[in-house]
């Protein structure tokens, strides 16, 4: 089971990432762009995800993932249940969401520093 602290531990390592409390919700962003957010009780995670792939993600594991509310469908966004996510899966989803909003050269440098010899 992934926790809010697991999320914070990861996001602190991501260049240009910062945490902000907005209406009792922890939000993680690069500049002004939010790439992840927790519900106030930290049981639900919202995260950036490509629009064209999210229906497949939700359909593949509806017990874990859900679509955002109707007013947020225009954004690249999905919800996930923190209790159903492993820490490894959380890391994969959050790094992918962060890569969607960070400048490409920053993302590439980060990935290369973690995976020497692998070109992203």
PDB file of N, CA and C in Angstrom, residues 70-117:
ATOM      1  N   UNK A  70     -16.529  15.086 -14.181  1.00  0.00           N
ATOM      2  CA  UNK A  70     -16.822  15.546 -15.538  1.00  0.00           C
ATOM      3  C   UNK A  70     -16.141  16.874 -15.881  1.00  0.00           C
ATOM      4  N   UNK A  71     -16.108  17.800 -14.937  1.00  0.00           N
ATOM      5  CA  UNK A  71     -15.502  19.102 -15.216  1.00  0.00           C
ATOM      6  C   UNK A  71     -13.984  19.019 -15.417  1.00  0.00           C
ATOM      7  N   UNK A  72     -13.381  17.914 -15.002  1.00  0.00           N
ATOM      8  CA  UNK A  72     -11.927  17.747 -15.159  1.00  0.00           C
ATOM      9  C   UNK A  72     -11.548  16.831 -16.318  1.00  0.00           C
ATOM     10  N   UNK A  73     -12.520  16.356 -17.078  1.00  0.00           N
ATOM     11  CA  UNK A  73     -12.219  15.455 -18.194  1.00  0.00           C
ATOM     12  C   UNK A  73     -11.377  16.120 -19.276  1.00  0.00           C
ATOM     13  N   UNK A  74     -11.399  17.428 -19.331  1.00  0.00           N
ATOM     14  CA  UNK A  74     -10.612  18.125 -20.361  1.00  0.00           C
ATOM     15  C   UNK A  74      -9.122  18.089 -20.051  1.00  0.00           C
ATOM     16  N   UNK A  75      -8.768  17.737 -18.819  1.00  0.00           N
ATOM     17  CA  UNK A  75      -7.363  17.670 -18.415  1.00  0.00           C
ATOM     18  C   UNK A  75      -6.825  16.247 -18.566  1.00  0.00           C
ATOM     19  N   UNK A  76      -5.516  16.134 -18.636  1.00  0.00           N
ATOM     20  CA  UNK A  76      -4.845  14.831 -18.621  1.00  0.00           C
ATOM     21  C   UNK A  76      -4.796  14.368 -17.166  1.00  0.00           C
ATOM     22  N   UNK A  77      -5.842  13.687 -16.699  1.00  0.00           N
ATOM     23  CA  UNK A  77      -5.961  13.408 -15.274  1.00  0.00           C
ATOM     24  C   UNK A  77      -6.703  12.109 -15.027  1.00  0.00           C
ATOM     25  N   UNK A  78      -6.269  11.353 -14.022  1.00  0.00           N
ATOM     26  CA  UNK A  78      -6.904  10.113 -13.583  1.00  0.00           C
ATOM     27  C   UNK A  78      -6.824  10.068 -12.063  1.00  0.00           C
ATOM     28  N   UNK A  79      -7.721   9.324 -11.428  1.00  0.00           N
ATOM     29  CA  UNK A  79      -7.679   9.111  -9.980  1.00  0.00           C
ATOM     30  C   UNK A  79      -7.280   7.670  -9.695  1.00  0.00           C
ATOM     31  N   UNK A  80      -6.580   7.484  -8.584  1.00  0.00           N
ATOM     32  CA  UNK A  80      -6.208   6.147  -8.148  1.00  0.00           C
ATOM     33  C   UNK A  80      -6.384   6.007  -6.652  1.00  0.00           C
ATOM     34  N   UNK A  81      -6.670   4.798  -6.232  1.00  0.00           N
ATOM     35  CA  UNK A  81      -6.815   4.501  -4.807  1.00  0.00           C
ATOM     36  C   UNK A  81      -5.440   4.202  -4.227  1.00  0.00           C
ATOM     37  N   UNK A  82      -5.005   5.006  -3.276  1.00  0.00           N
ATOM     38  CA  UNK A  82      -3.679   4.824  -2.684  1.00  0.00           C
ATOM     39  C   UNK A  82      -3.544   3.445  -2.043  1.00  0.00           C
ATOM     40  N   UNK A  83      -4.602   2.931  -1.435  1.00  0.00           N
ATOM     41  CA  UNK A  83      -4.518   1.634  -0.757  1.00  0.00           C
ATOM     42  C   UNK A  83      -4.317   0.477  -1.726  1.00  0.00           C
ATOM     43  N   UNK A  84      -4.641   0.676  -2.999  1.00  0.00           N
ATOM     44  CA  UNK A  84      -4.506  -0.381  -3.993  1.00  0.00           C
ATOM     45  C   UNK A  84      -3.218  -0.272  -4.801  1.00  0.00           C
ATOM     46  N   UNK A  85      -2.441   0.782  -4.577  1.00  0.00           N
ATOM     47  CA  UNK A  85      -1.193   0.985  -5.325  1.00  0.00           C
ATOM     48  C   UNK A  85       0.002   0.506  -4.508  1.00  0.00           C
ATOM     49  N   UNK A  86       0.901  -0.191  -5.165  1.00  0.00           N
ATOM     50  CA  UNK A  86       2.174  -0.519  -4.517  1.00  0.00           C
ATOM     51  C   UNK A  86       3.061   0.717  -4.597  1.00  0.00           C
ATOM     52  N   UNK A  87       4.084   0.757  -3.794  1.00  0.00           N
ATOM     53  CA  UNK A  87       5.016   1.888  -3.831  1.00  0.00           C
ATOM     54  C   UNK A  87       5.684   1.953  -5.198  1.00  0.00           C
ATOM     55  N   UNK A  88       6.028   0.819  -5.771  1.00  0.00           N
ATOM     56  CA  UNK A  88       6.673   0.789  -7.088  1.00  0.00           C
ATOM     57  C   UNK A  88       5.744   1.343  -8.164  1.00  0.00           C
ATOM     58  N   UNK A  89       4.472   0.962  -8.114  1.00  0.00           N
ATOM     59  CA  UNK A  89       3.509   1.463  -9.092  1.00  0.00           C
ATOM     60  C   UNK A  89       3.293   2.966  -8.917  1.00  0.00           C
ATOM     61  N   UNK A  90       3.214   3.412  -7.670  1.00  0.00           N
ATOM     62  CA  UNK A  90       3.094   4.844  -7.385  1.00  0.00           C
ATOM     63  C   UNK A  90       4.254   5.596  -8.009  1.00  0.00           C
ATOM     64  N   UNK A  91       5.470   5.100  -7.813  1.00  0.00           N
ATOM     65  CA  UNK A  91       6.649   5.766  -8.371  1.00  0.00           C
ATOM     66  C   UNK A  91       6.570   5.851  -9.887  1.00  0.00           C
ATOM     67  N   UNK A  92       6.180   4.776 -10.534  1.00  0.00           N
ATOM     68  CA  UNK A  92       6.077   4.769 -11.992  1.00  0.00           C
ATOM     69  C   UNK A  92       5.051   5.792 -12.483  1.00  0.00           C
ATOM     70  N   UNK A  93       3.877   5.798 -11.859  1.00  0.00           N
ATOM     71  CA  UNK A  93       2.828   6.738 -12.267  1.00  0.00           C
ATOM     72  C   UNK A  93       3.240   8.186 -12.040  1.00  0.00           C
ATOM     73  N   UNK A  94       3.870   8.466 -10.907  1.00  0.00           N
ATOM     74  CA  UNK A  94       4.240   9.841 -10.574  1.00  0.00           C
ATOM     75  C   UNK A  94       5.391  10.323 -11.446  1.00  0.00           C
ATOM     76  N   UNK A  95       6.363   9.494 -11.689  1.00  0.00           N
ATOM     77  CA  UNK A  95       7.463   9.920 -12.568  1.00  0.00           C
ATOM     78  C   UNK A  95       6.925  10.194 -13.967  1.00  0.00           C
ATOM     79  N   UNK A  96       6.027   9.347 -14.465  1.00  0.00           N
ATOM     80  CA  UNK A  96       5.425   9.590 -15.783  1.00  0.00           C
ATOM     81  C   UNK A  96       4.623  10.892 -15.794  1.00  0.00           C
ATOM     82  N   UNK A  97       3.869  11.154 -14.723  1.00  0.00           N
ATOM     83  CA  UNK A  97       3.089  12.401 -14.642  1.00  0.00           C
ATOM     84  C   UNK A  97       4.023  13.607 -14.601  1.00  0.00           C
ATOM     85  N   UNK A  98       5.095  13.506 -13.822  1.00  0.00           N
ATOM     86  CA  UNK A  98       6.077  14.590 -13.721  1.00  0.00           C
ATOM     87  C   UNK A  98       6.734  14.842 -15.084  1.00  0.00           C
ATOM     88  N   UNK A  99       7.063  13.769 -15.807  1.00  0.00           N
ATOM     89  CA  UNK A  99       7.686  13.918 -17.126  1.00  0.00           C
ATOM     90  C   UNK A  99       6.773  14.643 -18.118  1.00  0.00           C
ATOM     91  N   UNK A 100       5.466  14.589 -17.903  1.00  0.00           N
ATOM     92  CA  UNK A 100       4.530  15.284 -18.791  1.00  0.00           C
ATOM     93  C   UNK A 100       4.616  16.797 -18.642  1.00  0.00           C
ATOM     94  N   UNK A 101       5.087  17.281 -17.487  1.00  0.00           N
ATOM     95  CA  UNK A 101       5.037  18.724 -17.226  1.00  0.00           C
ATOM     96  C   UNK A 101       6.410  19.388 -17.100  1.00  0.00           C
ATOM     97  N   UNK A 102       7.445  18.617 -16.882  1.00  0.00           N
ATOM     98  CA  UNK A 102       8.779  19.199 -16.723  1.00  0.00           C
ATOM     99  C   UNK A 102       9.410  19.394 -18.113  1.00  0.00           C
ATOM    100  N   UNK A 103      10.285  20.382 -18.285  1.00  0.00           N
ATOM    101  CA  UNK A 103      10.972  20.508 -19.573  1.00  0.00           C
ATOM    102  C   UNK A 103      11.691  19.204 -19.946  1.00  0.00           C
ATOM    103  N   UNK A 104      11.649  18.868 -21.211  1.00  0.00           N
ATOM    104  CA  UNK A 104      12.198  17.590 -21.687  1.00  0.00           C
ATOM    105  C   UNK A 104      13.653  17.379 -21.281  1.00  0.00           C
ATOM    106  N   UNK A 105      14.467  18.437 -21.345  1.00  0.00           N
ATOM    107  CA  UNK A 105      15.889  18.271 -20.996  1.00  0.00           C
ATOM    108  C   UNK A 105      16.061  17.954 -19.508  1.00  0.00           C
ATOM    109  N   UNK A 106      15.193  18.486 -18.667  1.00  0.00           N
ATOM    110  CA  UNK A 106      15.254  18.203 -17.223  1.00  0.00           C
ATOM    111  C   UNK A 106      14.860  16.750 -16.975  1.00  0.00           C
ATOM    112  N   UNK A 107      13.797  16.303 -17.626  1.00  0.00           N
ATOM    113  CA  UNK A 107      13.357  14.916 -17.488  1.00  0.00           C
ATOM    114  C   UNK A 107      14.405  13.943 -17.985  1.00  0.00           C
ATOM    115  N   UNK A 108      15.001  14.242 -19.113  1.00  0.00           N
ATOM    116  CA  UNK A 108      16.028  13.379 -19.683  1.00  0.00           C
ATOM    117  C   UNK A 108      17.225  13.276 -18.741  1.00  0.00           C
ATOM    118  N   UNK A 109      17.675  14.398 -18.207  1.00  0.00           N
ATOM    119  CA  UNK A 109      18.815  14.399 -17.281  1.00  0.00           C
ATOM    120  C   UNK A 109      18.494  13.583 -16.026  1.00  0.00           C
ATOM    121  N   UNK A 110      17.281  13.715 -15.520  1.00  0.00           N
ATOM    122  CA  UNK A 110      16.877  12.961 -14.329  1.00  0.00           C
ATOM    123  C   UNK A 110      16.903  11.459 -14.616  1.00  0.00           C
ATOM    124  N   UNK A 111      16.291  11.066 -15.731  1.00  0.00           N
ATOM    125  CA  UNK A 111      16.250   9.645 -16.073  1.00  0.00           C
ATOM    126  C   UNK A 111      17.653   9.093 -16.314  1.00  0.00           C
ATOM    127  N   UNK A 112      18.490   9.859 -16.987  1.00  0.00           N
ATOM    128  CA  UNK A 112      19.859   9.402 -17.238  1.00  0.00           C
ATOM    129  C   UNK A 112      20.651   9.270 -15.941  1.00  0.00           C
ATOM    130  N   UNK A 113      20.393  10.130 -14.979  1.00  0.00           N
ATOM    131  CA  UNK A 113      21.114  10.037 -13.699  1.00  0.00           C
ATOM    132  C   UNK A 113      20.684   8.809 -12.911  1.00  0.00           C
ATOM    133  N   UNK A 114      19.458   8.366 -13.101  1.00  0.00           N
ATOM    134  CA  UNK A 114      18.951   7.180 -12.398  1.00  0.00           C
ATOM    135  C   UNK A 114      19.241   5.894 -13.138  1.00  0.00           C
ATOM    136  N   UNK A 115      19.336   5.986 -14.439  1.00  0.00           N
ATOM    137  CA  UNK A 115      19.549   4.792 -15.266  1.00  0.00           C
ATOM    138  C   UNK A 115      20.725   5.036 -16.212  1.00  0.00           C
ATOM    139  N   UNK A 116      21.948   5.098 -15.690  1.00  0.00           N
ATOM    140  CA  UNK A 116      23.105   5.381 -16.563  1.00  0.00           C
ATOM    141  C   UNK A 116      23.164   4.406 -17.733  1.00  0.00           C
ATOM    142  N   UNK A 117      23.459   4.953 -18.888  1.00  0.00           N
ATOM    143  CA  UNK A 117      23.585   4.138 -20.096  1.00  0.00           C
ATOM    144  C   UNK A 117      22.287   3.854 -20.809  1.00  0.00           C
TER     145      UNK A 117
END
